Amino acid sequence: MADAVTMDKIVSLSRRRGFVFPSSEIYGGMGSTFDYGHYGVLMKNNIRERWFEAMVRNRDDIVAIDSAIILHPKVWEASGHVAGFTDPLIDCRTCKLRFRADKLEDSQCGLKPSKHPGETPECDLTEPRRFNLMFETTVGALQEEGSRAYLRPETAQGIFINFKNVLQIARRKPPFGIAQIGKSFRNEITPGNFLFRVREFEQMEMEFFVPPDEAEKWYRYWIDERLNWYRRYGLRDSKLRVREHGPEERSHYSQGTSDIEYEYPIGWGELEGIANRGDFDLTQHAEYSTTKLEYVGQDGERYVPYVIEPAVSIERIMVALLVDAYDEEVVGERERTVLRLHPKMAPVTAAILPLIGKSDDMVAKARSLYEDLRRRHSVEYDDSGAIGRRYRRQDEIGTPWAFTVDEQTLADDTVTVRDRDSLAQERIPIAGVGEWLEGALERDWKSPKAN
Ligand code: GAP
């Protein structure tokens, strides 16, 4: 069957099943801002966990940090964001809409949506102006000069300004990395496509400090590592590619940037960026703060490390995972929607279901299994409605396995395990369910969707 997924289907399923809600809905909504429901939170936790495990826990050369969202305003002067983190904007005096000057061909005219801005005689466009994407705020009670601060537009700067702390206190020597997960904010002018471009998002960034002559090697290394991470968690190869930026496309700090792109329903788009930032950030902060930010070896060797940075948001990963997993198929003349998520990314790992919700004996056994499993896994108990409908509900949220307690369980203490993708069922002893689940979670997993 052809890939049935569209962004509208993902938005609708996310809402229907309580992954993601439009924010402030009862007040008419807040454009391109979203709230996460229960399954959205569970899935975000999984994405965060898997990233942290690969980037910090399973390595000896990367440590974690959690810096403040509101940093000293000079940080953003030094980083170049005050002067340069801008988009060119054009206003239309007729329809009062605002467009990105470099994205007019992707925008719709406010009067005639079939046309691009500037294509109708009524369009009256201003010259492009630079618009800074940082959200401003004031610190303290007074709104006066000197109290202005910014919500961070990237987590990276909170890492650079702590370089010296980590170098000294964590006693690190390049190559080593500092990783951070946290909210970033950008006043995007053309947000949209669900979670793909939002104004508030959670970044996962790692700054890897290396001797300058090793920068190219580590840049290639991190492109491969991150690509393999996506493959490991089931994104299909045919939907992933690496695109290297041309010199004109790179950010002001970059000596080389590659995007890992995913083929979203809106076309190929940036999932994660891997940049060689050179010594730009440490040099800038050293100058603005007058603090030396360099590595000094025991033999007197000293240099400003280069930085390789893999940077991504949980939101972009979540859309890619949902899109890649979404499937529709007909089973026994009934259509089912199923999220074929990697078991370690699925919000719920297993459902525990008594076949007959009104059977006290089945309920007691199922609840006892549930109480046991919930101590170690994200599991869900459900006894309401027909069993077929309960399976379908779990399919839609991507639960890989369901353990069902039935008549036979009461006789021989076995349960059935139903597999979300193959729909195969097997019987296993109830006492072995925990071990079975641990083993199943450790197995390699490949998307059953056609590549
Ligand atoms: N520190 C480097 C940096 O922030 P970036 O390419 O601007 O680089 C890194 O952002 C990643 O953050 C992107 O690859 C994307 O995954 C995510 N991202 C950026 N802007 C976003 C937005 N408005 N909404 C959701 N994710 C965003």
Short mmCIF file of C-alpha atoms and ligand atoms in Angstrom, two decimals:
data_model
loop_
_atom_site.label_atom_id
_atom_site.label_comp_id
_atom_site.label_asym_id
_atom_site.label_seq_id
_atom_site.Cartn_x
_atom_site.Cartn_y
_atom_site.Cartn_z
CA MET A 1 0.00 0.00 0.00
CA ALA A 2 1.27 3.49 -0.82
CA ASP A 3 2.36 5.69 2.08
CA ALA A 4 -0.95 7.08 3.30
CA VAL A 5 0.46 9.73 5.57
CA THR A 6 -0.27 13.45 5.32
CA MET A 7 0.47 16.20 7.82
CA ASP A 8 -3.30 16.64 8.35
CA LYS A 9 -3.63 12.98 9.38
CA ILE A 10 -0.77 13.37 11.87
CA VAL A 11 -2.30 16.54 13.32
CA SER A 12 -5.69 14.89 13.60
CA LEU A 13 -4.39 11.68 15.21
CA SER A 14 -2.18 13.65 17.60
CA ARG A 15 -5.17 15.59 18.77
CA ARG A 16 -7.66 12.69 18.76
CA ARG A 17 -5.37 10.54 20.88
CA GLY A 18 -4.11 13.31 23.13
CA PHE A 19 -0.52 13.64 21.97
CA VAL A 20 -0.60 17.33 21.07
CA PHE A 21 -3.22 20.07 21.45
CA PRO A 22 -3.21 23.57 19.95
CA SER A 23 -2.24 25.84 22.82
CA SER A 24 -4.67 28.24 24.56
CA GLU A 25 -7.50 26.79 22.52
CA ILE A 26 -10.31 28.03 24.75
CA TYR A 27 -9.05 31.57 24.08
CA GLY A 28 -9.03 31.07 20.34
CA GLY A 29 -5.56 29.55 20.10
CA MET A 30 -2.05 30.92 20.09
CA GLY A 31 -0.55 30.55 16.63
CA SER A 32 2.02 27.78 16.21
CA THR A 33 2.23 27.01 19.91
CA PHE A 34 1.27 23.59 21.21
CA ASP A 35 0.54 21.83 24.46
CA TYR A 36 1.41 18.19 24.96
CA GLY A 37 -1.09 15.70 26.32
CA HIS A 38 -0.28 12.49 28.20
CA TYR A 39 1.00 10.42 25.26
CA GLY A 40 2.89 13.41 23.86
CA VAL A 41 4.66 13.81 27.19
CA LEU A 42 5.52 10.09 27.33
CA MET A 43 6.86 10.16 23.79
CA LYS A 44 8.91 13.31 24.40
CA ASN A 45 10.36 11.66 27.50
CA ASN A 46 11.42 8.70 25.37
CA ILE A 47 13.06 10.89 22.71
CA ARG A 48 14.90 12.81 25.42
CA GLU A 49 15.98 9.61 27.18
CA ARG A 50 17.27 7.93 24.00
CA TRP A 51 19.22 11.06 23.05
CA PHE A 52 20.71 11.44 26.53
CA GLU A 53 21.61 7.77 26.66
CA ALA A 54 23.44 7.95 23.30
CA MET A 55 25.06 11.34 23.88
CA VAL A 56 25.93 11.22 27.58
CA ARG A 57 25.20 8.05 29.53
CA ASN A 58 26.84 5.61 27.14
CA ARG A 59 29.97 7.74 26.65
CA ASP A 60 32.96 8.73 28.75
CA ASP A 61 33.72 11.91 26.84
CA ILE A 62 30.50 13.95 27.20
CA VAL A 63 29.03 15.57 30.30
CA ALA A 64 25.65 17.24 30.84
CA ILE A 65 24.72 20.78 31.73
CA ASP A 66 21.48 22.67 32.36
CA SER A 67 22.00 26.40 31.95
CA ALA A 68 19.54 29.24 32.51
CA ILE A 69 17.09 30.30 29.82
CA ILE A 70 17.67 34.01 30.49
CA LEU A 71 21.40 34.67 30.28
CA HIS A 72 23.40 37.88 30.59
CA PRO A 73 22.40 40.02 27.58
CA LYS A 74 26.05 40.37 26.60
CA VAL A 75 26.05 36.64 25.77
CA TRP A 76 23.86 37.40 22.78
CA GLU A 77 25.99 40.34 21.69
CA ALA A 78 29.08 38.16 21.77
CA SER A 79 27.39 35.30 19.97
CA GLY A 80 26.29 37.58 17.14
CA HIS A 81 22.59 37.05 17.77
CA VAL A 82 21.76 40.69 18.62
CA ALA A 83 23.24 41.88 15.36
CA GLY A 84 22.69 38.94 13.11
CA PHE A 85 19.89 36.59 14.20
CA THR A 86 17.44 38.20 11.83
CA ASP A 87 15.10 37.40 8.99
CA PRO A 88 14.45 39.81 6.13
CA LEU A 89 10.80 40.88 6.33
CA ILE A 90 8.41 42.45 3.89
CA ASP A 91 5.02 43.93 4.82
CA CYS A 92 2.10 44.27 2.46
CA ARG A 93 0.39 47.65 2.98
CA THR A 94 -2.79 46.32 1.35
CA CYS A 95 -3.45 43.01 3.14
CA LYS A 96 -1.34 43.90 6.22
CA LEU A 97 0.38 40.51 6.16
CA ARG A 98 4.09 40.06 6.81
CA PHE A 99 6.31 37.75 4.77
CA ARG A 100 9.88 36.55 4.74
CA ALA A 101 11.58 38.25 1.84
CA ASP A 102 13.56 35.10 1.05
CA LYS A 103 10.46 32.87 1.14
CA LEU A 104 7.98 34.81 -1.01
CA GLU A 105 7.59 31.87 -3.37
CA ASP A 106 6.41 29.73 -0.40
CA SER A 107 3.90 32.38 0.80
CA GLN A 108 0.34 33.15 -0.21
CA CYS A 109 -0.97 36.60 -1.11
CA GLY A 110 -3.45 37.79 1.53
CA LEU A 111 -6.05 38.75 -1.09
CA LYS A 112 -5.53 35.98 -3.65
CA PRO A 113 -4.14 32.88 -1.95
CA SER A 114 -3.43 31.26 -5.34
CA LYS A 115 -0.82 34.01 -5.96
CA HIS A 116 2.44 34.79 -4.21
CA PRO A 117 2.89 38.18 -2.50
CA GLY A 118 3.67 40.85 -5.08
CA GLU A 119 1.96 39.00 -7.93
CA THR A 120 -1.33 40.92 -7.99
CA PRO A 121 -1.75 44.60 -8.96
CA GLU A 122 -3.21 45.27 -5.47
CA CYS A 123 -0.07 44.05 -3.65
CA ASP A 124 1.86 46.96 -2.16
CA LEU A 125 5.05 45.56 -0.64
CA THR A 126 7.56 47.45 1.50
CA GLU A 127 11.30 47.13 1.10
CA PRO A 128 12.78 44.21 3.14
CA ARG A 129 13.69 45.07 6.76
CA ARG A 130 15.74 43.01 9.23
CA PHE A 131 13.66 41.55 12.07
CA ASN A 132 15.38 39.97 15.08
CA LEU A 133 13.96 36.58 16.05
CA MET A 134 14.85 36.77 19.75
CA PHE A 135 12.04 37.33 22.22
CA GLU A 136 12.84 40.26 24.47
CA THR A 137 11.91 40.57 28.11
CA THR A 138 12.85 42.79 31.01
CA VAL A 139 14.53 41.63 34.18
CA GLY A 140 13.52 43.19 37.49
CA ALA A 141 10.71 45.61 38.25
CA LEU A 142 11.81 48.52 36.09
CA GLN A 143 11.57 48.72 32.33
CA GLU A 144 14.67 50.76 31.76
CA GLU A 145 17.73 50.56 29.61
CA GLY A 146 19.94 47.87 31.05
CA SER A 147 17.06 45.67 32.15
CA ARG A 148 16.51 44.20 28.68
CA ALA A 149 17.18 40.49 28.34
CA TYR A 150 16.33 37.73 25.87
CA LEU A 151 14.81 34.29 25.99
CA ARG A 152 17.54 32.05 24.58
CA PRO A 153 17.11 31.21 20.89
CA GLU A 154 19.50 28.23 21.24
CA THR A 155 20.85 26.25 24.18
CA ALA A 156 24.39 26.26 22.74
CA GLN A 157 25.49 29.59 24.26
CA GLY A 158 24.73 28.34 27.78
CA ILE A 159 27.31 25.65 27.06
CA PHE A 160 30.05 27.94 25.72
CA ILE A 161 29.86 30.27 28.71
CA ASN A 162 30.36 27.26 31.00
CA PHE A 163 33.35 25.91 29.06
CA LYS A 164 35.83 26.99 31.73
CA ASN A 165 33.76 25.55 34.59
CA VAL A 166 33.56 22.16 32.93
CA LEU A 167 37.19 22.16 31.87
CA GLN A 168 38.32 22.82 35.43
CA ILE A 169 35.73 21.09 37.58
CA ALA A 170 34.98 18.07 35.41
CA ARG A 171 38.74 17.93 34.56
CA ARG A 172 38.19 17.40 30.84
CA LYS A 173 40.61 17.51 27.96
CA PRO A 174 39.64 17.87 24.27
CA PRO A 175 38.11 15.99 22.64
CA PHE A 176 35.19 16.22 25.03
CA GLY A 177 31.61 17.37 24.82
CA ILE A 178 28.96 19.18 26.85
CA ALA A 179 25.33 18.31 26.20
CA GLN A 180 22.19 20.21 27.06
CA ILE A 181 18.46 19.68 26.64
CA GLY A 182 16.11 22.60 27.15
CA LYS A 183 13.60 25.05 25.78
CA SER A 184 14.57 27.59 23.15
CA PHE A 185 12.44 30.42 21.82
CA ARG A 186 12.33 32.11 18.43
CA ASN A 187 9.85 34.66 17.19
CA GLU A 188 9.51 32.83 13.88
CA ILE A 189 7.75 34.85 11.20
CA THR A 190 6.56 31.95 9.15
CA PRO A 191 5.98 29.20 11.68
CA GLY A 192 3.80 26.28 10.72
CA ASN A 193 3.48 22.74 9.55
CA PHE A 194 2.42 21.54 12.97
CA LEU A 195 5.45 21.10 15.26
CA PHE A 196 7.99 21.53 12.47
CA ARG A 197 8.52 25.26 13.01
CA VAL A 198 7.24 26.58 16.31
CA ARG A 199 8.11 29.55 18.49
CA GLU A 200 8.86 27.53 21.61
CA PHE A 201 10.69 24.24 21.24
CA GLU A 202 12.98 21.92 23.12
CA GLN A 203 16.48 21.66 21.75
CA MET A 204 18.97 18.88 22.33
CA GLU A 205 22.42 20.21 21.56
CA MET A 206 25.92 18.95 22.17
CA GLU A 207 29.07 21.03 21.77
CA PHE A 208 32.09 18.80 21.16
CA PHE A 209 35.40 20.61 21.80
CA VAL A 210 38.31 19.29 19.73
CA PRO A 211 41.88 20.19 18.79
CA PRO A 212 41.55 22.38 15.65
CA ASP A 213 43.39 19.93 13.42
CA GLU A 214 40.89 17.18 14.34
CA ALA A 215 37.78 19.25 13.57
CA GLU A 216 37.09 17.80 10.14
CA LYS A 217 37.42 14.22 11.41
CA TRP A 218 34.98 14.82 14.27
CA TYR A 219 32.56 16.69 12.02
CA ARG A 220 32.29 13.61 9.79
CA TYR A 221 32.14 11.36 12.85
CA TRP A 222 29.13 13.20 14.32
CA ILE A 223 27.25 13.23 11.02
CA ASP A 224 27.57 9.41 10.94
CA GLU A 225 26.73 8.96 14.63
CA ARG A 226 23.58 11.02 14.43
CA LEU A 227 22.45 9.44 11.17
CA ASN A 228 22.87 6.01 12.74
CA TRP A 229 20.85 7.10 15.77
CA TYR A 230 17.88 7.86 13.50
CA ARG A 231 18.28 4.54 11.73
CA ARG A 232 18.47 2.71 15.06
CA TYR A 233 15.16 4.21 16.10
CA GLY A 234 13.49 3.07 12.93
CA LEU A 235 13.45 5.99 10.51
CA ARG A 236 13.56 4.49 7.06
CA ASP A 237 16.71 4.96 5.00
CA SER A 238 14.80 6.13 1.95
CA LYS A 239 13.41 9.04 4.02
CA LEU A 240 16.77 10.22 5.36
CA ARG A 241 19.56 12.08 3.62
CA VAL A 242 22.51 14.31 4.48
CA ARG A 243 22.72 17.67 2.73
CA GLU A 244 25.84 19.78 3.00
CA HIS A 245 25.30 23.56 3.04
CA GLY A 246 26.97 25.72 0.43
CA PRO A 247 29.13 28.61 1.78
CA GLU A 248 26.33 31.16 1.15
CA GLU A 249 23.84 29.19 3.25
CA ARG A 250 25.98 28.74 6.38
CA SER A 251 25.40 30.63 9.63
CA HIS A 252 27.87 33.37 10.57
CA TYR A 253 29.75 31.03 12.94
CA SER A 254 29.96 28.00 10.70
CA GLN A 255 32.96 26.56 8.86
CA GLY A 256 30.86 23.70 7.58
CA THR A 257 27.27 22.56 8.15
CA SER A 258 25.36 19.47 7.13
CA ASP A 259 21.68 18.89 7.66
CA ILE A 260 20.28 15.47 8.29
CA GLU A 261 17.06 15.84 6.36
CA TYR A 262 13.87 13.82 6.56
CA GLU A 263 11.26 13.60 3.85
CA TYR A 264 8.27 15.04 5.70
CA PRO A 265 4.89 15.14 3.92
CA ILE A 266 5.76 18.80 3.14
CA GLY A 267 8.95 17.67 1.37
CA TRP A 268 12.56 17.27 2.47
CA GLY A 269 13.29 19.38 5.54
CA GLU A 270 15.97 19.84 8.19
CA LEU A 271 15.71 17.35 10.99
CA GLU A 272 19.07 17.99 12.64
CA GLY A 273 22.02 20.24 11.87
CA ILE A 274 25.66 19.28 12.42
CA ALA A 275 28.02 22.27 12.30
CA ASN A 276 31.72 22.88 12.58
CA ARG A 277 31.60 26.16 14.53
CA GLY A 278 35.37 26.55 14.54
CA ASP A 279 36.65 28.67 17.45
CA PHE A 280 34.11 31.42 16.80
CA ASP A 281 32.08 31.13 20.01
CA LEU A 282 34.90 30.66 22.52
CA THR A 283 36.89 33.48 20.91
CA GLN A 284 33.91 35.84 20.98
CA HIS A 285 33.05 35.08 24.62
CA ALA A 286 36.70 35.41 25.62
CA GLU A 287 36.77 38.86 24.05
CA TYR A 288 33.44 40.11 25.43
CA SER A 289 33.90 38.66 28.93
CA THR A 290 37.67 39.18 29.10
CA THR A 291 37.95 35.63 30.44
CA LYS A 292 40.46 33.30 28.80
CA LEU A 293 38.62 30.39 27.22
CA GLU A 294 41.26 27.98 26.01
CA TYR A 295 42.73 24.62 26.74
CA VAL A 296 46.14 24.57 28.41
CA GLY A 297 47.89 21.20 28.51
CA GLN A 298 50.34 20.04 31.19
CA ASP A 299 53.19 20.48 28.75
CA GLY A 300 52.22 24.11 28.22
CA GLU A 301 50.42 23.42 24.95
CA ARG A 302 47.55 25.91 24.57
CA TYR A 303 44.84 26.44 21.98
CA VAL A 304 41.21 27.50 21.57
CA PRO A 305 39.35 24.31 20.72
CA TYR A 306 37.13 24.04 17.67
CA VAL A 307 33.55 22.99 18.24
CA ILE A 308 31.48 20.38 16.43
CA GLU A 309 27.79 20.72 17.19
CA PRO A 310 24.93 18.31 16.53
CA ALA A 311 21.70 20.26 17.21
CA VAL A 312 18.10 19.14 16.95
CA SER A 313 14.70 19.75 18.53
CA ILE A 314 12.45 17.15 20.10
CA GLU A 315 9.65 18.59 17.97
CA ARG A 316 11.34 17.84 14.63
CA ILE A 317 12.15 14.30 15.81
CA MET A 318 8.61 13.77 17.03
CA VAL A 319 7.08 14.79 13.69
CA ALA A 320 9.56 12.57 11.81
CA LEU A 321 8.82 9.58 14.05
CA LEU A 322 5.04 10.03 13.81
CA VAL A 323 5.13 10.49 10.04
CA ASP A 324 7.42 7.51 9.55
CA ALA A 325 5.27 5.33 11.79
CA TYR A 326 1.81 6.25 10.53
CA ASP A 327 0.11 3.47 8.62
CA GLU A 328 -3.34 2.43 7.53
CA GLU A 329 -4.30 -1.10 6.58
CA VAL A 330 -7.34 -3.30 6.17
CA VAL A 331 -7.52 -6.24 8.54
CA GLY A 332 -10.51 -8.61 8.30
CA GLU A 333 -12.44 -6.06 6.20
CA ARG A 334 -11.89 -3.36 8.80
CA GLU A 335 -9.51 -0.49 8.42
CA ARG A 336 -7.05 0.17 11.17
CA THR A 337 -4.73 3.08 11.78
CA VAL A 338 -1.50 2.08 13.40
CA LEU A 339 1.61 3.91 14.55
CA ARG A 340 4.50 1.56 13.85
CA LEU A 341 6.82 3.28 16.31
CA HIS A 342 10.07 1.84 17.58
CA PRO A 343 9.17 0.10 20.87
CA LYS A 344 11.54 2.36 22.79
CA MET A 345 9.90 5.48 21.35
CA ALA A 346 6.26 4.40 21.73
CA PRO A 347 4.49 6.24 24.57
CA VAL A 348 3.12 3.00 25.99
CA THR A 349 5.25 -0.14 25.82
CA ALA A 350 2.51 -2.64 26.55
CA ALA A 351 -1.21 -2.78 27.26
CA ILE A 352 -2.62 -5.19 29.81
CA LEU A 353 -6.13 -6.21 28.97
CA PRO A 354 -8.60 -8.59 30.61
CA LEU A 355 -10.53 -10.20 27.71
CA ILE A 356 -13.81 -9.69 29.57
CA GLY A 357 -13.84 -6.47 31.54
CA LYS A 358 -16.68 -7.68 33.71
CA SER A 359 -14.92 -10.87 34.82
CA ASP A 360 -13.63 -10.27 38.35
CA ASP A 361 -11.10 -13.10 38.02
CA MET A 362 -9.64 -11.80 34.75
CA VAL A 363 -9.58 -8.24 36.06
CA ALA A 364 -7.76 -9.35 39.22
CA LYS A 365 -5.08 -11.24 37.24
CA ALA A 366 -4.66 -8.44 34.70
CA ARG A 367 -4.40 -5.77 37.39
CA SER A 368 -1.84 -7.74 39.30
CA LEU A 369 0.28 -8.12 36.12
CA TYR A 370 -0.15 -4.39 35.47
CA GLU A 371 0.93 -3.45 39.00
CA ASP A 372 4.03 -5.57 38.57
CA LEU A 373 5.03 -4.21 35.13
CA ARG A 374 4.32 -0.53 35.83
CA ARG A 375 7.23 -0.38 38.26
CA ARG A 376 9.66 -0.76 35.36
CA HIS A 377 7.76 0.14 32.17
CA SER A 378 5.25 2.53 30.70
CA VAL A 379 2.22 0.24 30.61
CA GLU A 380 -1.50 0.81 30.43
CA TYR A 381 -4.42 -1.13 31.83
CA ASP A 382 -7.72 -1.05 29.99
CA ASP A 383 -10.90 -3.04 30.65
CA SER A 384 -13.51 -0.86 28.97
CA GLY A 385 -15.30 -1.87 25.76
CA ALA A 386 -14.93 -4.69 23.28
CA ILE A 387 -11.45 -6.22 23.01
CA GLY A 388 -11.18 -5.35 19.30
CA ARG A 389 -11.76 -1.68 20.04
CA ARG A 390 -9.21 -1.75 22.84
CA TYR A 391 -6.60 -3.24 20.50
CA ARG A 392 -7.34 -0.56 17.93
CA ARG A 393 -6.98 2.20 20.48
CA GLN A 394 -3.55 0.84 21.39
CA ASP A 395 -2.61 0.49 17.69
CA GLU A 396 -3.38 4.16 17.17
CA ILE A 397 -1.03 5.27 19.93
CA GLY A 398 1.63 2.83 18.75
CA THR A 399 1.69 0.36 21.67
CA PRO A 400 3.90 -2.49 20.38
CA TRP A 401 2.46 -5.30 22.53
CA ALA A 402 -0.72 -6.22 24.36
CA PHE A 403 -0.93 -8.92 27.05
CA THR A 404 -4.41 -10.34 27.29
CA VAL A 405 -5.78 -12.28 30.23
CA ASP A 406 -8.48 -14.71 29.11
CA GLU A 407 -10.27 -17.93 30.17
CA GLN A 408 -7.16 -19.99 29.67
CA THR A 409 -5.17 -17.69 31.98
CA LEU A 410 -7.49 -18.67 34.80
CA ALA A 411 -6.74 -22.33 34.10
CA ASP A 412 -3.00 -22.36 33.38
CA ASP A 413 -1.56 -18.91 34.18
CA THR A 414 -0.57 -18.07 30.61
CA VAL A 415 -1.44 -14.91 28.68
CA THR A 416 -1.47 -14.04 24.99
CA VAL A 417 0.97 -11.50 23.59
CA ARG A 418 -0.33 -9.64 20.56
CA ASP A 419 2.18 -7.97 18.27
CA ARG A 420 1.05 -4.56 16.96
CA ASP A 421 2.68 -4.93 13.53
CA SER A 422 2.30 -8.59 12.56
CA LEU A 423 -0.86 -9.13 14.66
CA ALA A 424 0.66 -12.51 15.56
CA GLN A 425 -0.34 -13.88 18.96
CA GLU A 426 1.62 -16.24 21.16
CA ARG A 427 1.05 -17.65 24.63
CA ILE A 428 3.56 -17.20 27.41
CA PRO A 429 3.46 -17.86 31.16
CA ILE A 430 2.25 -14.86 33.12
CA ALA A 431 5.27 -15.18 35.39
CA GLY A 432 7.58 -14.72 32.40
CA VAL A 433 5.98 -11.57 30.99
CA GLY A 434 8.49 -9.19 32.60
CA GLU A 435 11.46 -11.08 31.20
CA TRP A 436 9.77 -11.45 27.81
CA LEU A 437 9.25 -7.68 27.65
CA GLU A 438 12.85 -6.89 28.62
CA GLY A 439 14.08 -9.21 25.85
CA ALA A 440 11.67 -7.80 23.26
CA LEU A 441 12.79 -4.23 24.03
CA GLU A 442 16.43 -5.12 23.44
CA ARG A 443 15.83 -6.75 20.03
CA ASP A 444 16.89 -4.82 16.92
CA TRP A 445 13.87 -3.22 15.34
CA LYS A 446 13.18 -2.33 11.72
CA SER A 447 10.12 -0.55 10.39
CA PRO A 448 7.75 -3.06 8.76
CA LYS A 449 6.64 -0.27 6.40
CA ALA A 450 8.06 -0.58 2.90
CA ASN A 451 11.34 1.33 2.72
N1 GAP B 1 22.83 25.92 17.98
C1 GAP B 1 22.63 25.81 16.59
C2 GAP B 1 21.24 25.98 16.19
O1 GAP B 1 20.39 26.34 17.00
P1 GAP B 1 19.60 25.75 14.16
O2 GAP B 1 19.80 25.07 12.84
O3 GAP B 1 19.05 27.13 14.14
O4 GAP B 1 21.02 25.69 14.88
C3 GAP B 1 19.06 23.53 15.40
O5 GAP B 1 18.68 24.83 15.05
C4 GAP B 1 17.87 22.58 15.35
O6 GAP B 1 16.82 23.08 16.17
C5 GAP B 1 17.26 22.42 13.96
O7 GAP B 1 17.95 21.44 13.22
C6 GAP B 1 15.86 21.94 14.32
O8 GAP B 1 15.89 20.55 14.66
C7 GAP B 1 15.57 22.72 15.59
N2 GAP B 1 14.78 23.94 15.34
C8 GAP B 1 15.25 25.15 14.97
N3 GAP B 1 14.24 26.05 14.88
C9 GAP B 1 13.11 25.38 15.19
C10 GAP B 1 11.73 25.74 15.29
N4 GAP B 1 11.32 26.99 15.07
N5 GAP B 1 10.82 24.79 15.64
C11 GAP B 1 11.22 23.53 15.90
N6 GAP B 1 12.51 23.13 15.83
C12 GAP B 1 13.45 24.04 15.49
#
